[in-house]
PDB file of C-alpha atoms and ligand atoms in Angstrom:
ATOM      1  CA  UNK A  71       5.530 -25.291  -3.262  1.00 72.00           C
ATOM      2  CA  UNK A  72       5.774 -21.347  -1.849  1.00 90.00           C
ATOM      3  CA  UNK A  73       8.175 -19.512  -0.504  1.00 95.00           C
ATOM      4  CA  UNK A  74       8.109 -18.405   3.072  1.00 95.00           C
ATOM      5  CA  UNK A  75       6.550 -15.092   2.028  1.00 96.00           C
ATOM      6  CA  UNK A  76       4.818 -16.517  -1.287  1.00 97.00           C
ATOM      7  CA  UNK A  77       2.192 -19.217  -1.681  1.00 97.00           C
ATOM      8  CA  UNK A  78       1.771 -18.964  -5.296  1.00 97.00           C
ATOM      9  CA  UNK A  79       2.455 -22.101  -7.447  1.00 97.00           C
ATOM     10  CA  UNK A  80       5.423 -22.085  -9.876  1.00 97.00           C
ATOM     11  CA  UNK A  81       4.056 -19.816 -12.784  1.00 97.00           C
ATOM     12  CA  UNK A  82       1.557 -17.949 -11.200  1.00 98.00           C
ATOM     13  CA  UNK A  83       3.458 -14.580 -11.544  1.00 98.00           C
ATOM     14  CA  UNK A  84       3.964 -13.011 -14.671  1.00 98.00           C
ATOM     15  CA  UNK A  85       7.848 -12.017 -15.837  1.00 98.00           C
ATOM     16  CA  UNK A  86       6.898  -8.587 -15.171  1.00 98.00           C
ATOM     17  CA  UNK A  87       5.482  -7.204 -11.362  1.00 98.00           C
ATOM     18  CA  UNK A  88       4.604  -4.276 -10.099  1.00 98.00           C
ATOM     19  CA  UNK A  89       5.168  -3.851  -6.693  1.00 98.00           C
ATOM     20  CA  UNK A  90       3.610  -1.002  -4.664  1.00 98.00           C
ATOM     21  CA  UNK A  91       4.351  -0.897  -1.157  1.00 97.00           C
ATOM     22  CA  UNK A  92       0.451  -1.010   0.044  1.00 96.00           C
ATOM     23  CA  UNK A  93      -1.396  -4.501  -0.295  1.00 97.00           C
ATOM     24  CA  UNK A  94      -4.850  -2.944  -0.858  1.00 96.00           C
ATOM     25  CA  UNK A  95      -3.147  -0.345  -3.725  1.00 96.00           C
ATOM     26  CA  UNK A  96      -2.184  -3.798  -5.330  1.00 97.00           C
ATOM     27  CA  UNK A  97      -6.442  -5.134  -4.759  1.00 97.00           C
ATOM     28  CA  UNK A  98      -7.372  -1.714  -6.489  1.00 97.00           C
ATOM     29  CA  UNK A  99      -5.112  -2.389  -9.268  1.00 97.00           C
ATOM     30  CA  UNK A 100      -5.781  -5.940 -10.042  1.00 98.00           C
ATOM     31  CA  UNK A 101      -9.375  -5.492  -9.459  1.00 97.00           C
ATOM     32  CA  UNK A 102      -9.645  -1.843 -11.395  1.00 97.00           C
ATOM     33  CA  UNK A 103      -7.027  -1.671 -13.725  1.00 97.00           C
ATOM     34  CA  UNK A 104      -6.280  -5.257 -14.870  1.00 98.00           C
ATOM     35  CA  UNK A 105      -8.224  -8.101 -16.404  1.00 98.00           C
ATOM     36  CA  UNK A 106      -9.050 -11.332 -15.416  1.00 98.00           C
ATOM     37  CA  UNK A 107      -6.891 -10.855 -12.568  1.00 98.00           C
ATOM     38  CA  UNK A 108      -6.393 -13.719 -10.101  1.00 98.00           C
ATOM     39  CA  UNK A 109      -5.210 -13.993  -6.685  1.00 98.00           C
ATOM     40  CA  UNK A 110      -2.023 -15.894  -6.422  1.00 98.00           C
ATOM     41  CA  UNK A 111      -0.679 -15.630  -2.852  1.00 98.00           C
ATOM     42  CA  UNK A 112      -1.672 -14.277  -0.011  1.00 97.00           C
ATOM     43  CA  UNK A 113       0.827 -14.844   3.295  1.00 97.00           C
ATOM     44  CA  UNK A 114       0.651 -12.420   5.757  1.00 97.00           C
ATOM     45  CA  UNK A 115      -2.501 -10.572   4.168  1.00 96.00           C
ATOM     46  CA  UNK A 116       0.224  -9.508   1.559  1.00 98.00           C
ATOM     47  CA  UNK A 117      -1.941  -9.873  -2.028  1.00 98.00           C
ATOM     48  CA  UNK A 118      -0.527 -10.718  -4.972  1.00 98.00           C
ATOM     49  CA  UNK A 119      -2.336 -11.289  -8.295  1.00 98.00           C
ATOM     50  CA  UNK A 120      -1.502 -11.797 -12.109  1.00 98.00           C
ATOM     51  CA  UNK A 121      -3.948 -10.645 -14.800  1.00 98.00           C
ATOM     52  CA  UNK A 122      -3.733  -9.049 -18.112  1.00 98.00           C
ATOM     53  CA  UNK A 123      -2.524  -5.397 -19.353  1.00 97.00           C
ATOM     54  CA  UNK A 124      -4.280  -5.145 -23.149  1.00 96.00           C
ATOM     55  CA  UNK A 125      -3.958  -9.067 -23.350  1.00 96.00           C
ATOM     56  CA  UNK A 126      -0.619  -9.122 -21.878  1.00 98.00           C
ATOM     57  CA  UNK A 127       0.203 -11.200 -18.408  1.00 98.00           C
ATOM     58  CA  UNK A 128       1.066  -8.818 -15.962  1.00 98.00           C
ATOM     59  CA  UNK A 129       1.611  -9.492 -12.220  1.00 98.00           C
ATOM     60  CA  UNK A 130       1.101  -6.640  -8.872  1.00 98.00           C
ATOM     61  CA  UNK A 131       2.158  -7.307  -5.312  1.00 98.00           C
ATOM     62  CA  UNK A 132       2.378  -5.554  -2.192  1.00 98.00           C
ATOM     63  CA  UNK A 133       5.709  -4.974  -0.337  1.00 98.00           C
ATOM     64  CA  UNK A 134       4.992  -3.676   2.702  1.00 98.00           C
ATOM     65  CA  UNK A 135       7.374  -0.245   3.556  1.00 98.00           C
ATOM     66  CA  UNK A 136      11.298  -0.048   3.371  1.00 98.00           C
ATOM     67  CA  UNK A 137      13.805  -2.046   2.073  1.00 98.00           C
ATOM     68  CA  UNK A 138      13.955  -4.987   4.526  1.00 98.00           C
ATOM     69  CA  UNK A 139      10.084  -5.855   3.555  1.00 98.00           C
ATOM     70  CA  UNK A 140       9.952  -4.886  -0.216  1.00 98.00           C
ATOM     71  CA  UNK A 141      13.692  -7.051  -0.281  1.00 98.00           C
ATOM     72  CA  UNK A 142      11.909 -10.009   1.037  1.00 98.00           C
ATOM     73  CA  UNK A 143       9.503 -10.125  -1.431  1.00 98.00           C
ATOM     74  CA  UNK A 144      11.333  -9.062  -4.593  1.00 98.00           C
ATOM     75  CA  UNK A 145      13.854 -11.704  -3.420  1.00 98.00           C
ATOM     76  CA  UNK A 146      11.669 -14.559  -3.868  1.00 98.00           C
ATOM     77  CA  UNK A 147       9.700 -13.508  -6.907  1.00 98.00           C
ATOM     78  CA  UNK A 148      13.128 -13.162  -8.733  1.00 98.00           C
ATOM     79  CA  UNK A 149      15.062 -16.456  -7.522  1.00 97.00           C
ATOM     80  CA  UNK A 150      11.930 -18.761  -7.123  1.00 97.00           C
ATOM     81  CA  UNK A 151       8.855 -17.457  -9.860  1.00 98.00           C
ATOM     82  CA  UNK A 152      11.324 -16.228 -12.564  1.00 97.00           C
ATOM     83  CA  UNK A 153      10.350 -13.140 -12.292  1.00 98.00           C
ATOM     84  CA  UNK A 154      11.873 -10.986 -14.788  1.00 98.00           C
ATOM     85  CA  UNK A 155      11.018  -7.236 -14.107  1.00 98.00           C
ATOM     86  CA  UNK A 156      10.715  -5.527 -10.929  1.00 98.00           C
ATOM     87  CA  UNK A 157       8.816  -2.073 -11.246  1.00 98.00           C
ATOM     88  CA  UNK A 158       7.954  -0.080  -7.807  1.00 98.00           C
ATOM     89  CA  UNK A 159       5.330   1.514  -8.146  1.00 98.00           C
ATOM     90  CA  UNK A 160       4.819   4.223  -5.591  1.00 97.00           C
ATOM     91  CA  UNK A 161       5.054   7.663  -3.449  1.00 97.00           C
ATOM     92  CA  UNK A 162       7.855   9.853  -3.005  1.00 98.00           C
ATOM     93  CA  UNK A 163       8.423  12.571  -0.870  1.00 98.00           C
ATOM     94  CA  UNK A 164       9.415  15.407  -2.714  1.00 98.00           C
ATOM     95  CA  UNK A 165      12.911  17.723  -1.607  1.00 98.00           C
ATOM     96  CA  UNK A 166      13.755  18.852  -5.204  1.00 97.00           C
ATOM     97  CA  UNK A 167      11.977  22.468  -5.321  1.00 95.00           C
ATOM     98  CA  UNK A 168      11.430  22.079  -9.061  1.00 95.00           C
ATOM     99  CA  UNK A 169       8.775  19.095  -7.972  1.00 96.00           C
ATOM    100  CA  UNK A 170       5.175  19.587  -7.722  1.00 94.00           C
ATOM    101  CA  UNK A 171       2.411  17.450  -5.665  1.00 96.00           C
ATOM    102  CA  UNK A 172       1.531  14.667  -8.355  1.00 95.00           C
ATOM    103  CA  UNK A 173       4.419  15.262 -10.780  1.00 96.00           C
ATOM    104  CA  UNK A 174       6.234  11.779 -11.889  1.00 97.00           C
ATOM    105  CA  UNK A 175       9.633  10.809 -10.654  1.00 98.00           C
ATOM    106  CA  UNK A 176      11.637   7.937 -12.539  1.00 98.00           C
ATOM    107  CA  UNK A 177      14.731   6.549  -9.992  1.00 98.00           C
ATOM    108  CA  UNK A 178      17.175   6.681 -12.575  1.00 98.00           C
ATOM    109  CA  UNK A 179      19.612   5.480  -9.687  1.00 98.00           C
ATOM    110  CA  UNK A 180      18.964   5.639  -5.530  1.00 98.00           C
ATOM    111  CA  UNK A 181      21.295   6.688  -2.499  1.00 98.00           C
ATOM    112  CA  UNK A 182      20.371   5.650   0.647  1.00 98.00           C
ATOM    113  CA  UNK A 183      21.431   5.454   4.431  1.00 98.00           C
ATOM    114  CA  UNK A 184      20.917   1.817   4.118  1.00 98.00           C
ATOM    115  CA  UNK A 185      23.501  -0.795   4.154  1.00 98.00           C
ATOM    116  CA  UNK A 186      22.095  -3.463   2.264  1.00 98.00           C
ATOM    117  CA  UNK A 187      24.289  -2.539  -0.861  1.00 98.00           C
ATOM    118  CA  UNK A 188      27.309  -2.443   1.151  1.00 98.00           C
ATOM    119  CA  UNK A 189      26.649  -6.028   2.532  1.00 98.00           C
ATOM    120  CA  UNK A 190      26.296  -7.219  -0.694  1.00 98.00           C
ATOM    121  CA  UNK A 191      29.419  -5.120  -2.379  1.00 98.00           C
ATOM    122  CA  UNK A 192      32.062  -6.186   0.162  1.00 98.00           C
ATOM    123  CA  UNK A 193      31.632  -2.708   1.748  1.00 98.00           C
ATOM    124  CA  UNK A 194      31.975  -0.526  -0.980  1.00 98.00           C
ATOM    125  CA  UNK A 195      29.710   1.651  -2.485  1.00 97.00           C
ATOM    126  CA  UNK A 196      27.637   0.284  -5.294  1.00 98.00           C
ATOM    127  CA  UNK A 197      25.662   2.489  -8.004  1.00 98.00           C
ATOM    128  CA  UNK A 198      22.424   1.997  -7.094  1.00 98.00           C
ATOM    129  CA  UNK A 199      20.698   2.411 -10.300  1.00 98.00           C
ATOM    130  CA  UNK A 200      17.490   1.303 -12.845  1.00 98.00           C
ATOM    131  CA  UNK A 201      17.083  -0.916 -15.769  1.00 98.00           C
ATOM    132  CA  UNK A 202      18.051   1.053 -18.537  1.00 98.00           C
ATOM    133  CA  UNK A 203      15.615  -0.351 -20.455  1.00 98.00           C
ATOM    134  CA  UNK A 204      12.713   0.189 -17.849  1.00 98.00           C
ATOM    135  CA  UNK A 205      13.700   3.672 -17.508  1.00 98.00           C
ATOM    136  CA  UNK A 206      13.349   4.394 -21.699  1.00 98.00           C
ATOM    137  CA  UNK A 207      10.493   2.360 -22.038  1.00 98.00           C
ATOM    138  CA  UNK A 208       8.489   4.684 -19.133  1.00 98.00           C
ATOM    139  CA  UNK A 209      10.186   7.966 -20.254  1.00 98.00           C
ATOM    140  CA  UNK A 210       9.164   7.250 -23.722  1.00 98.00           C
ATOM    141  CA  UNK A 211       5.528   6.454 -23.496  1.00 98.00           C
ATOM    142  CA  UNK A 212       5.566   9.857 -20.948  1.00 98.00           C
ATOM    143  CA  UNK A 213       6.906  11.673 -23.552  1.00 98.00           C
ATOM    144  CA  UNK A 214       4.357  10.179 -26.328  1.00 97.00           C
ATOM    145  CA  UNK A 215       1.335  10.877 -23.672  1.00 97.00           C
ATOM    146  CA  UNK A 216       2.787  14.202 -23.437  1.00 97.00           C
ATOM    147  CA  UNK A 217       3.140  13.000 -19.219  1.00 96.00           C
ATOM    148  CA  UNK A 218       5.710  15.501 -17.825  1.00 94.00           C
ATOM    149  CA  UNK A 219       8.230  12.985 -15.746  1.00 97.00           C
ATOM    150  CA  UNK A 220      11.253  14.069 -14.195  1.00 98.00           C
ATOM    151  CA  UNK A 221      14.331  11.539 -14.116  1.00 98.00           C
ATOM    152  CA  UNK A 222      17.069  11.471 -11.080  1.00 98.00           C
ATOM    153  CA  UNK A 223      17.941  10.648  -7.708  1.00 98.00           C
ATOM    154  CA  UNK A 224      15.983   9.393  -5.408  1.00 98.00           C
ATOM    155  CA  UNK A 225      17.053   8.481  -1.644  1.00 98.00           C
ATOM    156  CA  UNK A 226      15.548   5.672   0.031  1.00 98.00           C
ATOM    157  CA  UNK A 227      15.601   6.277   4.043  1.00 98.00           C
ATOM    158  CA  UNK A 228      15.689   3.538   6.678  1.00 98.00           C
ATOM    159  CA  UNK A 229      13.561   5.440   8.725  1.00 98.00           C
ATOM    160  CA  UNK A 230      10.723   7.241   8.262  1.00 97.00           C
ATOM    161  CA  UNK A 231      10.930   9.506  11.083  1.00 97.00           C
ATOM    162  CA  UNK A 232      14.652   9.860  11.040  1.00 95.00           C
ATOM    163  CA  UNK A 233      16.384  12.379  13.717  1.00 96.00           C
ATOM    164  CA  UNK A 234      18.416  14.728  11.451  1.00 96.00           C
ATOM    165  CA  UNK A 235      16.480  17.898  10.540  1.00 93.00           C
ATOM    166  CA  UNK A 236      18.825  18.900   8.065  1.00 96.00           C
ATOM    167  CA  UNK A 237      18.499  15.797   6.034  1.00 97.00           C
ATOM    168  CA  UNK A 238      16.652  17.113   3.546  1.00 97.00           C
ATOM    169  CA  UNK A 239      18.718  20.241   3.082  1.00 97.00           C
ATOM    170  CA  UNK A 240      21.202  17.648   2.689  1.00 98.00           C
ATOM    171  CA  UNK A 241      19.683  15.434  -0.016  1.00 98.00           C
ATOM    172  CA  UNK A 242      18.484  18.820  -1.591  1.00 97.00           C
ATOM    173  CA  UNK A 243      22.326  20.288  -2.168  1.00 98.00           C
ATOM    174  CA  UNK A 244      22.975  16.571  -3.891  1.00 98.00           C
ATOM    175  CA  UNK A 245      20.338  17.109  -5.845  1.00 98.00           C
ATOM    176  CA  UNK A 246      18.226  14.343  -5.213  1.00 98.00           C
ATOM    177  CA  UNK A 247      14.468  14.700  -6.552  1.00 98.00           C
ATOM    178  CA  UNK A 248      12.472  12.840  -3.974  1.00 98.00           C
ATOM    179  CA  UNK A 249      12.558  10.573  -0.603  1.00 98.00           C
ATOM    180  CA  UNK A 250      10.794   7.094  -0.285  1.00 98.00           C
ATOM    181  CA  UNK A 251      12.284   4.165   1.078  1.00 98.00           C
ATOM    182  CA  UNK A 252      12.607   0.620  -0.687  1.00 98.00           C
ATOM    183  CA  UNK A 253      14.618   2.045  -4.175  1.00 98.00           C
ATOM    184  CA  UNK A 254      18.061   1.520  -3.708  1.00 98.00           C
ATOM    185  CA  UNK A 255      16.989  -2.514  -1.879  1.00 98.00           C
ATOM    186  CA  UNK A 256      14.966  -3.032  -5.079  1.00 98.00           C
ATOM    187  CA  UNK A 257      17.956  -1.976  -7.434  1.00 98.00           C
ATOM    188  CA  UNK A 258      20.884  -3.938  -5.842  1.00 98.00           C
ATOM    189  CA  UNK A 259      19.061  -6.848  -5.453  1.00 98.00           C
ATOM    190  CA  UNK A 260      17.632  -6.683  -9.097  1.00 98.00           C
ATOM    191  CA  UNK A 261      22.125  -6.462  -9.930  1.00 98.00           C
ATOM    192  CA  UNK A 262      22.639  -9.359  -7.617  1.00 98.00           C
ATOM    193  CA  UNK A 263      20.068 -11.942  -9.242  1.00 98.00           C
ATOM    194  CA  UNK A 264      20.138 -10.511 -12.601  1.00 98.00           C
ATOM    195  CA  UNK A 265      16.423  -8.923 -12.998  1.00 98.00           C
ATOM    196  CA  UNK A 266      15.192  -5.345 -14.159  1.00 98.00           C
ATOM    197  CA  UNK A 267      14.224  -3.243 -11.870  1.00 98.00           C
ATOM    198  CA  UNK A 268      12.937   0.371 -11.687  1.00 98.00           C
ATOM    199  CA  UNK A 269      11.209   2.714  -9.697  1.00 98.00           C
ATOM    200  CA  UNK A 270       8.137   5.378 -10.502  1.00 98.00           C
ATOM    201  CA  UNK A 271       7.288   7.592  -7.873  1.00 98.00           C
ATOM    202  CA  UNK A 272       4.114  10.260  -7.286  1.00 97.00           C
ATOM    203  CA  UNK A 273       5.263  13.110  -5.154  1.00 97.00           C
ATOM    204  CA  UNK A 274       2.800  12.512  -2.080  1.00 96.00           C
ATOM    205  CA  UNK A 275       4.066  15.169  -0.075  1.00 96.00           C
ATOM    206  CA  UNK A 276       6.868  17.741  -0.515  1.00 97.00           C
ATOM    207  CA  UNK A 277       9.002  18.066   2.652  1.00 96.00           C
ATOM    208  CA  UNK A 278       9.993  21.450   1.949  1.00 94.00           C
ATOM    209  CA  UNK A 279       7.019  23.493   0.996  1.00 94.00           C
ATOM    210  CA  UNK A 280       4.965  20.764   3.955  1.00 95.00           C
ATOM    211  CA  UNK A 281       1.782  20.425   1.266  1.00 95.00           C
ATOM    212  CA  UNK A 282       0.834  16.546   0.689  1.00 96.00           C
ATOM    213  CA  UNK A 283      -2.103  14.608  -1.072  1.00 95.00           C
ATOM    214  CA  UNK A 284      -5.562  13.988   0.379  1.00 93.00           C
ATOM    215  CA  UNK A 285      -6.538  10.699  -0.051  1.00 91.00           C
ATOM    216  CA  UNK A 286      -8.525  10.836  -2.900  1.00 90.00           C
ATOM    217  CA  UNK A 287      -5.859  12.814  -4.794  1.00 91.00           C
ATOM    218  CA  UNK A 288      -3.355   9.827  -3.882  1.00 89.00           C
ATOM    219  CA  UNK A 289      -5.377   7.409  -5.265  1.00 89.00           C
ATOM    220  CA  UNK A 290      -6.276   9.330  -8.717  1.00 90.00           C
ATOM    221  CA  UNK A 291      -2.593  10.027  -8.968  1.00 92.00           C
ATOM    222  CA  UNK A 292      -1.484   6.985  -8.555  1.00 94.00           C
ATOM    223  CA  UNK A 293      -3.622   5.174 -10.780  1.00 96.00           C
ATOM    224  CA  UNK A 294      -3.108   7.603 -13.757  1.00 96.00           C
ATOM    225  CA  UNK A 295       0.935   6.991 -13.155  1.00 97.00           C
ATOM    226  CA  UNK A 296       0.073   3.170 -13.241  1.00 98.00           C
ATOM    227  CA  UNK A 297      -2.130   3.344 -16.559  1.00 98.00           C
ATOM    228  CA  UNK A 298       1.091   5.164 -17.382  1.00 98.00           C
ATOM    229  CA  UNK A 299       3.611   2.358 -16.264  1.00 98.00           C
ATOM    230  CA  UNK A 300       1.905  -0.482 -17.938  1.00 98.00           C
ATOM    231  CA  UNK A 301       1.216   1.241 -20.837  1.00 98.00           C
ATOM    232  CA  UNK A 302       5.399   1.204 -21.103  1.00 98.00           C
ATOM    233  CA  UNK A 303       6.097  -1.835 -19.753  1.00 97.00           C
ATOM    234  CA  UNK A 304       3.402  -4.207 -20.709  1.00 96.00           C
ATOM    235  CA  UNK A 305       1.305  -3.017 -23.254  1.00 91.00           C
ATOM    236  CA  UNK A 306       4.035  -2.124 -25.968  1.00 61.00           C
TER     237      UNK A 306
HETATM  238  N1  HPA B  85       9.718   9.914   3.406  1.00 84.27           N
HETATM  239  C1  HPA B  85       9.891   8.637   3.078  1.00 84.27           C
HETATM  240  N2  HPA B  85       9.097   8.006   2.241  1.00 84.27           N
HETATM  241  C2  HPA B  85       8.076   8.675   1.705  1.00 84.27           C
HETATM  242  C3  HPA B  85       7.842  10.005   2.007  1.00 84.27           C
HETATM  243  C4  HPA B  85       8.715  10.657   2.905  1.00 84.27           C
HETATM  244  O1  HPA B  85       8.559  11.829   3.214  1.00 84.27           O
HETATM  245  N3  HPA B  85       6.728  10.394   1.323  1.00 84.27           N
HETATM  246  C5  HPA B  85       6.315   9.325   0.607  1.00 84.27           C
HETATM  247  N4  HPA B  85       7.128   8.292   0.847  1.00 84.27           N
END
């Protein structure tokens, strides 16, 4: 059995996966965060292992960047493993100027230049938006943890290096919080085959003061927004 993306056997994933876009951020977190975490597939050097979150099966995955990738993926672990709950786990770029480097962003709903929604809506324009209940669960235990989050907008860009510099100005006067790109994919897809889905974002890099991460603060931020992640969606 597999997928064309997936080699894992039926059962191998937990109902809940957290899906970062980079394969080796997935490693670090089965192999540091998790325990007794397996390898499950592995097609295109794209890991993805299940283990346990305080005794509870838990599953991470890479994506790869942008919607097309992370769709593929997400795609198959909902219709073929049963996978229940989607949760990106990521980076955002930050245009809101209320956001800091490092603060938390929950995608209560995502715009984007994409047309992925619009293929699958006839056309029209569909509400991007999370699980409700992904969103309260992670907002909650933030709030317990006394973990400042901030809860919006966030765009999810085709390209990376797009040609318009007065997108952000743009996004900025619609009051969107912060830029990644695989969001607003995850969430219609997650409508179409009738799974959760939500996305938790670091701000990497803010695109209007220019300051970003070094490495080593990416990876400590991103692991203490992960502790925080399971803690709401797995260890509850
Ligand atoms: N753009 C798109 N995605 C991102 C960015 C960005 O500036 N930063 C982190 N992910």
């Amino acid at each position: 059995m597999g997928t064309p993306h997936i080699s894992a056997k039926p059962g191998d994933f937990a109902e809940t996966v957290l899906l970062p876009g980079d394969p080796l951020r997935a490693l670090h977190i089965a192999t540091t965060l998790l325990d007794d975490a397996v390898e499950v597939t592995r097609v295109r050097a794209m890991g993805g292992y299940t283990g346990t979150w305080r005794g509870r099966r838990v599953s991470v995955m890479g994506t790869g960047m942008g919607i097309p990738s992370s769709s593929i993926y997400a795609t198959e672990l909902v219709r073929e493993y049963g996978v229940k709950r989607l949760v990106r786990i990521g980076t955002c770029g930050g245009v809101a100027d209320s956001l800091q480097l490092g603060d938390i962003v929950l995608g209560i709903g995502a715009c984007t230049d994409s047309g992925v929604n619009r293929a699958r809506f006839k056309g029209m324009d569909y509400a991007a938006v999370a699980s409700y209940g992904l969103l309260a669960a992670v907002a909650n235990e933030a709030q317990r943890q006394n973990i400042a989050v901030q809860v919006g907008n966030l765009f999810s860009a085709d390209l990376f290096y797009g040609p318009d510099p007065t997108m952000v100005d743009t996004l900025a006067a619609m009051n969107i919080l912060g830029i990644e790109m695989e969001a607003a994919g995850l969430y219609g897809l997650a409508a179409q085959y009738g799974a959760e889905a939500l996305t938790v974002c670091a701000v990497s890099d803010h695109l209007r003061t220019h300051q970003s991460w070094s490495p080593e603060q990416r990876q400590l931020g991103v692991d203490a927004m992960v502790r925080l992640v399971l803690e709401a969606v797995v260890g509850a």
